[in-house]
Amino acid sequence: MKKLAFLLVIILCWSCNNDDTQYETVTIAVPQTMSKTAFRASVVVEAPKPILDVGKIYAYQNYIFINEKFKGVHVIDNSNPSSPQMAAFINIPGNEDISIKNNYLFADSAVDLAVFDISNLNAIVEIERLEDVFNAYDYQIPNDVLYADYSNFNEETHVIVGWDLIEERRELIDDDIITFDGAETFNDVGVGGSLARFQIVDDYLYTVEQFEMNVFNIANLAQPNLVHSYYAGWNIETMFHADGYLYLGGTNGMFIHSIENPAIPEFISEFIHWEGCDPVVVDGDYAYLTLRGGNACGLQESVLEVIDVSDKHNPTLVAQHILDNPYGLGFKNQNLFVCDGSSGLKVFDKTNPLDLQIVNTFANVQATDVIPLQDKLLMISDNALYQYEYDTENAIELISTFILN
């Protein structure tokens, strides 16, 4: 009887699974979350420490601020550019960008805008927080994960701070589309790099998310107000201000917005290009932007483009130069500084924007972004801060190399 019962079990199991259904094992990303209450209470000023994941760079007075991606902001005392010193770390979870005006530092913190008084860098304090003003933030979904399970994530009360990866057996679906399950983010003003998404212009702070621009009135620096939000373009990554216009760099185009009415910017036009990562800077009638291909940003070659923006309603491509792996860029006088990734820092003479001439290459550095200041050039890589001085002929010479991690 035992043998007969065992045989019946085998037959039943076989018949239940003999339906031609195919299964696959997939990796599911499940978010680690923190309550917004705990998240907002976790801001703290700490002692200096190495920067493990170097983000964006910002210069203000004799200080340099370097973002550690999604962690906070490192403060560097640059009173002596030959020997900069780490001064402090402001732990701001979910942070990517900052702007500073008159000793008030504005920083994103996932869905919030935080304001810090930095008048005394030995006693930095958070003085204001505008909660839930950003509709989206970077969830940092792990690479190569096709499925994310948001079913237990409540975006009203929690934020995502990490991910757990689990293996799950599910029915095989004949579908090549990557899917994500669940829900869907006297003006003493500092200077950011070309990868910035924050810009201060007079009494307004402009910020861009993936598709949205937010406008904050900061006439009262200690109590900013969100005055306007609107759709600004597709997949926005960077923003640059020049002569009353905001130039937004997206993965498939450059978007021009007028701030003639500073509280309500107006979309003017769009310059379309192929898919690619796209920081942009503008000098006079010409915009310079880099497109990095060969990775998640795009599939085509990497280039430096020159765009005639004299007619803001009709930006026109006028020149193109092949690069290897470009990131940020900046300019001072006739020099255009282009960070070409592992190929180093390249310096172009832009006296004639239609015919850029390369005049120097610093090939022994990994170049990510630059800030051309009045008296020196700041450049950042994945592990170092480089400072250069301009000579009388506007060439540049290295002042110091400061290792960050």
XYZ file of C-alpha atoms in Angstrom:
405
model
C 0.000 0.000 0.000
C 2.827 2.423 0.781
C 4.309 1.872 -2.672
C 0.900 2.481 -4.271
C 0.375 5.693 -2.320
C 3.849 6.956 -3.289
C 3.139 6.181 -6.962
C -0.141 8.127 -6.800
C 1.681 11.169 -5.376
C 4.228 11.098 -8.219
C 1.479 10.866 -10.838
C -0.477 13.736 -9.298
C 2.584 16.008 -9.105
C 3.487 15.246 -12.712
C -0.048 15.915 -13.928
C -0.260 19.238 -12.052
C 2.917 20.581 -13.688
C 2.435 19.144 -17.159
C 0.766 22.307 -18.523
C 3.624 23.453 -20.778
C 4.139 26.534 -18.577
C 7.756 27.740 -18.573
C 9.383 29.395 -15.601
C 12.475 31.515 -15.058
C 14.435 32.662 -12.031
C 14.745 36.454 -11.907
C 16.452 38.918 -9.581
C 14.006 41.219 -7.823
C 15.093 44.486 -6.195
C 13.149 45.132 -2.999
C 13.573 48.633 -1.517
C 15.005 49.234 1.924
C 13.051 52.126 3.376
C 13.278 54.650 6.192
C 10.433 56.685 7.634
C 10.507 60.314 6.561
C 10.573 61.316 10.218
C 13.778 59.341 10.871
C 15.222 60.390 7.516
C 14.794 64.075 8.277
C 16.237 63.672 11.759
C 19.428 62.052 10.435
C 21.072 65.284 9.235
C 24.230 65.942 11.239
C 27.552 67.752 10.837
C 30.472 65.370 11.257
C 34.254 65.503 11.366
C 36.129 65.418 8.018
C 36.469 62.019 6.348
C 37.433 60.564 2.941
C 35.000 60.870 0.040
C 34.113 57.359 -1.060
C 31.823 58.191 -3.996
C 32.731 61.594 -5.460
C 29.826 63.603 -6.853
C 29.515 67.245 -7.906
C 31.730 70.219 -7.081
C 30.811 73.738 -5.932
C 32.981 76.761 -5.074
C 32.088 79.506 -2.574
C 34.475 82.111 -1.173
C 37.579 80.250 0.063
C 35.791 76.919 0.295
C 35.097 74.015 -2.016
C 32.070 71.806 -1.487
C 32.082 68.281 -2.909
C 28.995 66.126 -2.879
C 29.279 62.483 -1.892
C 26.539 60.885 -3.977
C 23.307 60.558 -1.998
C 25.195 60.938 1.312
C 25.960 64.621 1.864
C 28.485 67.397 1.329
C 32.187 67.570 2.199
C 33.577 71.024 3.007
C 37.179 71.799 2.013
C 39.038 74.866 3.263
C 40.820 76.233 0.201
C 42.362 79.318 1.784
C 45.701 77.943 0.622
C 45.128 76.351 -2.824
C 48.545 74.728 -2.629
C 47.426 72.778 0.431
C 43.616 72.454 0.774
C 42.279 70.914 3.988
C 39.164 68.894 4.768
C 36.999 70.927 7.165
C 33.720 69.062 7.753
C 31.130 66.677 6.379
C 27.426 67.606 6.339
C 25.485 64.360 6.406
C 22.471 64.998 4.133
C 20.899 61.711 3.043
C 19.567 61.718 -0.508
C 21.693 64.718 -1.531
C 22.909 65.344 -5.096
C 23.092 69.141 -5.569
C 23.682 72.380 -3.664
C 23.705 76.142 -4.231
C 24.896 78.870 -1.860
C 24.020 82.536 -1.450
C 25.143 84.885 1.325
C 26.157 82.013 3.624
C 22.933 80.046 3.131
C 23.379 76.605 1.605
C 20.438 75.023 -0.231
C 20.556 71.257 -0.672
C 18.197 68.597 -1.954
C 17.550 65.719 0.432
C 15.515 63.192 -1.570
C 12.040 64.802 -1.683
C 12.962 67.798 0.531
C 14.844 71.073 0.167
C 17.058 71.749 3.195
C 18.572 75.123 4.132
C 21.757 75.478 6.189
C 23.384 78.499 7.805
C 27.111 78.166 7.013
C 28.206 81.607 8.270
C 30.241 79.758 10.896
C 31.691 76.605 9.381
C 32.514 75.385 12.870
C 28.814 75.500 13.743
C 26.829 74.628 10.595
C 23.134 74.288 11.365
C 20.023 73.287 9.404
C 17.540 76.142 9.788
C 14.717 75.256 7.400
C 13.318 72.323 5.464
C 10.656 72.400 2.768
C 9.136 68.944 2.852
C 7.947 66.964 -0.185
C 8.718 69.715 -2.714
C 10.442 67.354 -5.154
C 8.236 64.828 -6.879
C 11.056 62.443 -7.719
C 14.516 61.503 -6.556
C 17.100 58.970 -7.670
C 16.103 55.602 -6.228
C 19.542 54.208 -7.201
C 18.087 50.966 -8.523
C 20.989 48.502 -8.899
C 22.395 48.032 -12.378
C 21.269 45.033 -14.418
C 18.112 44.537 -12.350
C 15.022 44.164 -14.535
C 12.379 44.121 -11.811
C 11.785 46.301 -8.777
C 9.012 45.478 -6.326
C 7.437 48.611 -4.801
C 4.379 46.809 -3.466
C 5.284 47.452 0.191
C 6.681 50.969 -0.339
C 4.550 53.893 0.854
C 5.966 57.042 -0.742
C 3.796 59.230 1.484
C 5.530 58.147 4.680
C 8.871 56.594 3.651
C 11.901 57.114 1.405
C 14.069 54.510 -0.281
C 17.588 54.295 1.153
C 18.864 51.042 -0.385
C 17.926 47.732 -1.970
C 17.784 44.028 -1.164
C 18.183 41.597 -4.063
C 16.178 38.379 -3.969
C 15.783 35.491 -6.400
C 12.240 34.656 -7.442
C 10.817 31.942 -9.690
C 8.079 33.304 -11.913
C 6.273 32.443 -15.121
C 8.280 33.229 -18.234
C 6.701 36.045 -20.226
C 7.681 36.532 -23.854
C 8.383 40.211 -23.519
C 11.628 42.051 -24.234
C 10.554 45.213 -22.400
C 12.237 45.934 -19.073
C 9.547 46.514 -16.473
C 9.460 47.893 -12.970
C 6.628 46.674 -10.782
C 4.609 49.166 -8.754
C 4.786 52.951 -8.328
C 6.900 55.658 -9.916
C 10.923 62.188 -8.361
C 24.977 92.337 -2.689
C 24.719 88.797 -3.926
C 27.423 86.493 -2.691
C 26.614 83.439 -4.782
C 28.789 80.390 -5.294
C 29.675 78.660 -8.543
C 28.792 75.122 -9.550
C 30.146 72.920 -12.301
C 28.457 72.078 -15.590
C 26.839 68.972 -14.075
C 24.770 71.100 -11.676
C 20.967 70.945 -11.474
C 20.654 73.947 -9.129
C 21.051 77.587 -10.212
C 20.604 80.768 -8.189
C 19.697 83.898 -10.150
C 19.023 86.983 -8.019
C 16.146 86.158 -5.646
C 15.288 82.786 -7.174
C 16.604 79.270 -6.887
C 15.896 77.064 -9.914
C 16.121 73.295 -9.610
C 15.478 70.585 -12.189
C 14.388 67.015 -11.675
C 14.097 64.444 -14.439
C 11.169 66.206 -16.108
C 10.256 69.112 -13.856
C 11.604 72.541 -12.974
C 10.934 74.009 -9.529
C 11.186 77.720 -8.800
C 11.847 78.902 -5.230
C 11.683 82.512 -4.100
C 14.704 83.018 -1.813
C 14.350 86.754 -1.149
C 14.190 85.639 2.482
C 17.109 83.210 2.413
C 16.149 81.590 5.682
C 12.592 80.910 4.504
C 12.434 80.015 0.801
C 9.065 79.448 -0.839
C 8.169 77.147 -3.708
C 6.350 79.422 -6.173
C 6.137 77.411 -9.385
C 6.634 73.909 -10.796
C 6.166 72.784 -14.379
C 7.222 70.278 -17.035
C 10.604 71.434 -18.361
C 11.751 68.758 -20.819
C 12.649 65.130 -21.223
C 15.114 63.391 -18.891
C 16.867 66.548 -17.678
C 20.345 66.120 -16.194
C 21.992 69.571 -16.024
C 21.183 73.303 -16.010
C 23.223 76.405 -16.931
C 22.275 80.078 -16.664
C 23.421 82.763 -19.106
C 22.026 86.214 -19.912
C 18.492 85.659 -18.675
C 18.049 82.146 -20.039
C 18.267 78.684 -18.516
C 19.783 75.985 -20.708
C 18.741 72.501 -19.647
C 20.753 69.495 -20.795
C 18.702 66.338 -21.319
C 19.598 62.928 -22.696
C 18.058 63.711 -26.071
C 18.171 67.487 -26.322
C 18.952 70.948 -24.991
C 15.975 72.990 -23.744
C 16.015 76.805 -23.571
C 13.821 78.633 -21.037
C 13.517 82.386 -20.574
C 13.467 83.848 -17.069
C 12.309 87.299 -18.152
C 9.591 86.638 -15.612
C 11.824 85.010 -12.986
C 8.947 83.455 -11.026
C 7.439 81.757 -14.083
C 10.081 80.648 -16.619
C 8.916 80.210 -20.203
C 9.947 77.412 -22.552
C 11.446 78.918 -25.726
C 12.840 76.095 -27.848
C 14.551 72.710 -27.976
C 17.632 71.505 -29.820
C 17.343 67.778 -30.560
C 20.337 65.446 -30.624
C 20.826 61.711 -30.357
C 20.609 59.960 -27.020
C 23.580 60.900 -24.826
C 24.603 62.430 -21.480
C 24.502 66.149 -21.997
C 26.083 68.940 -19.861
C 25.998 72.375 -21.535
C 27.641 75.797 -21.040
C 26.877 78.998 -22.931
C 29.049 81.991 -23.788
C 27.431 84.763 -25.818
C 25.865 83.433 -29.002
C 27.230 79.908 -28.672
C 26.421 76.893 -26.534
C 28.938 74.102 -26.036
C 27.737 70.673 -24.994
C 29.253 67.232 -24.693
C 27.525 63.978 -25.596
C 28.899 60.806 -24.096
C 28.016 57.639 -25.950
C 28.988 53.997 -25.659
C 27.213 53.430 -22.325
C 23.845 53.776 -20.649
C 23.630 57.376 -21.888
C 23.655 56.477 -25.565
C 24.849 54.124 -28.265
C 26.707 56.419 -30.638
C 30.057 58.186 -30.661
C 31.089 60.843 -28.131
C 31.317 64.442 -29.323
C 31.655 68.107 -28.416
C 28.979 70.141 -30.182
C 28.885 73.881 -30.844
C 25.389 75.352 -31.200
C 24.519 78.850 -32.423
C 21.943 80.197 -29.951
C 21.831 83.784 -31.202
C 18.232 83.063 -32.188
C 16.847 81.457 -29.048
C 13.862 80.157 -31.002
C 16.041 78.359 -33.518
C 19.289 76.918 -32.048
C 21.476 75.514 -34.808
C 24.368 73.059 -34.793
C 27.440 74.718 -36.362
C 30.377 72.465 -35.411
C 31.157 69.053 -33.996
C 34.347 67.508 -32.597
C 34.975 63.842 -31.797
C 35.939 63.082 -28.192
C 36.632 59.886 -26.273
C 34.581 59.912 -23.055
C 33.418 63.455 -22.220
C 31.776 64.719 -19.054
C 31.704 68.338 -17.808
C 33.087 71.494 -19.392
C 33.601 75.193 -18.711
C 35.205 78.312 -20.168
C 37.242 81.371 -19.289
C 37.988 84.048 -21.877
C 38.993 82.250 -25.082
C 39.692 78.918 -23.386
C 37.152 76.086 -23.372
C 37.985 73.357 -20.858
C 36.534 69.926 -21.626
C 36.725 66.950 -19.256
C 37.253 63.926 -21.491
C 37.095 61.254 -18.814
C 40.016 58.849 -18.907
C 41.526 60.857 -21.784
C 42.093 63.768 -19.431
C 41.455 67.503 -19.558
C 41.452 69.097 -23.027
C 41.811 72.818 -23.610
C 40.379 74.391 -26.768
C 40.842 77.894 -28.119
C 37.323 79.127 -28.905
C 38.296 82.491 -30.373
C 36.480 81.273 -33.469
C 33.634 79.061 -32.168
C 33.114 77.650 -35.645
C 36.679 76.358 -35.718
C 37.805 75.273 -32.234
C 41.497 74.526 -31.931
C 42.874 72.208 -29.275
C 45.816 73.902 -27.565
C 46.622 71.620 -24.630
C 45.870 68.200 -23.174
C 46.449 66.981 -19.629
C 46.323 63.282 -20.367
C 47.529 61.936 -17.027
C 44.297 62.722 -15.130
C 40.752 61.376 -14.957
C 38.607 64.451 -15.664
C 34.942 64.692 -14.638
C 34.013 68.370 -14.191
C 35.571 71.839 -13.990
C 34.846 75.231 -12.460
C 36.801 78.085 -14.078
C 37.145 80.775 -11.403
C 38.610 84.241 -11.803
C 42.076 83.281 -10.593
C 42.208 79.501 -10.953
C 40.636 76.413 -12.473
C 39.155 73.679 -10.286
C 38.837 70.178 -11.712
C 37.490 67.040 -10.098
C 37.902 63.341 -10.840
C 36.732 60.162 -9.154
C 39.476 60.422 -6.550
C 41.166 63.834 -6.666
C 40.692 67.594 -6.743
C 43.080 69.396 -9.095
C 43.763 73.140 -9.041
C 45.418 75.049 -11.850
C 46.433 78.676 -12.215
C 46.155 80.724 -15.383
C 49.372 82.275 -16.633
C 49.635 85.567 -18.510
C 48.812 83.844 -21.801
C 45.814 82.013 -20.271
C 47.581 78.678 -20.335
C 47.222 76.687 -17.110
C 49.737 75.256 -14.683
C 49.055 72.754 -11.898
C 48.972 74.223 -8.370
C 48.014 71.146 -6.353
C 46.518 67.675 -6.403
C 44.359 66.799 -3.399
C 43.454 63.114 -2.999
C 39.843 62.688 -1.886
C 39.678 58.998 -0.954
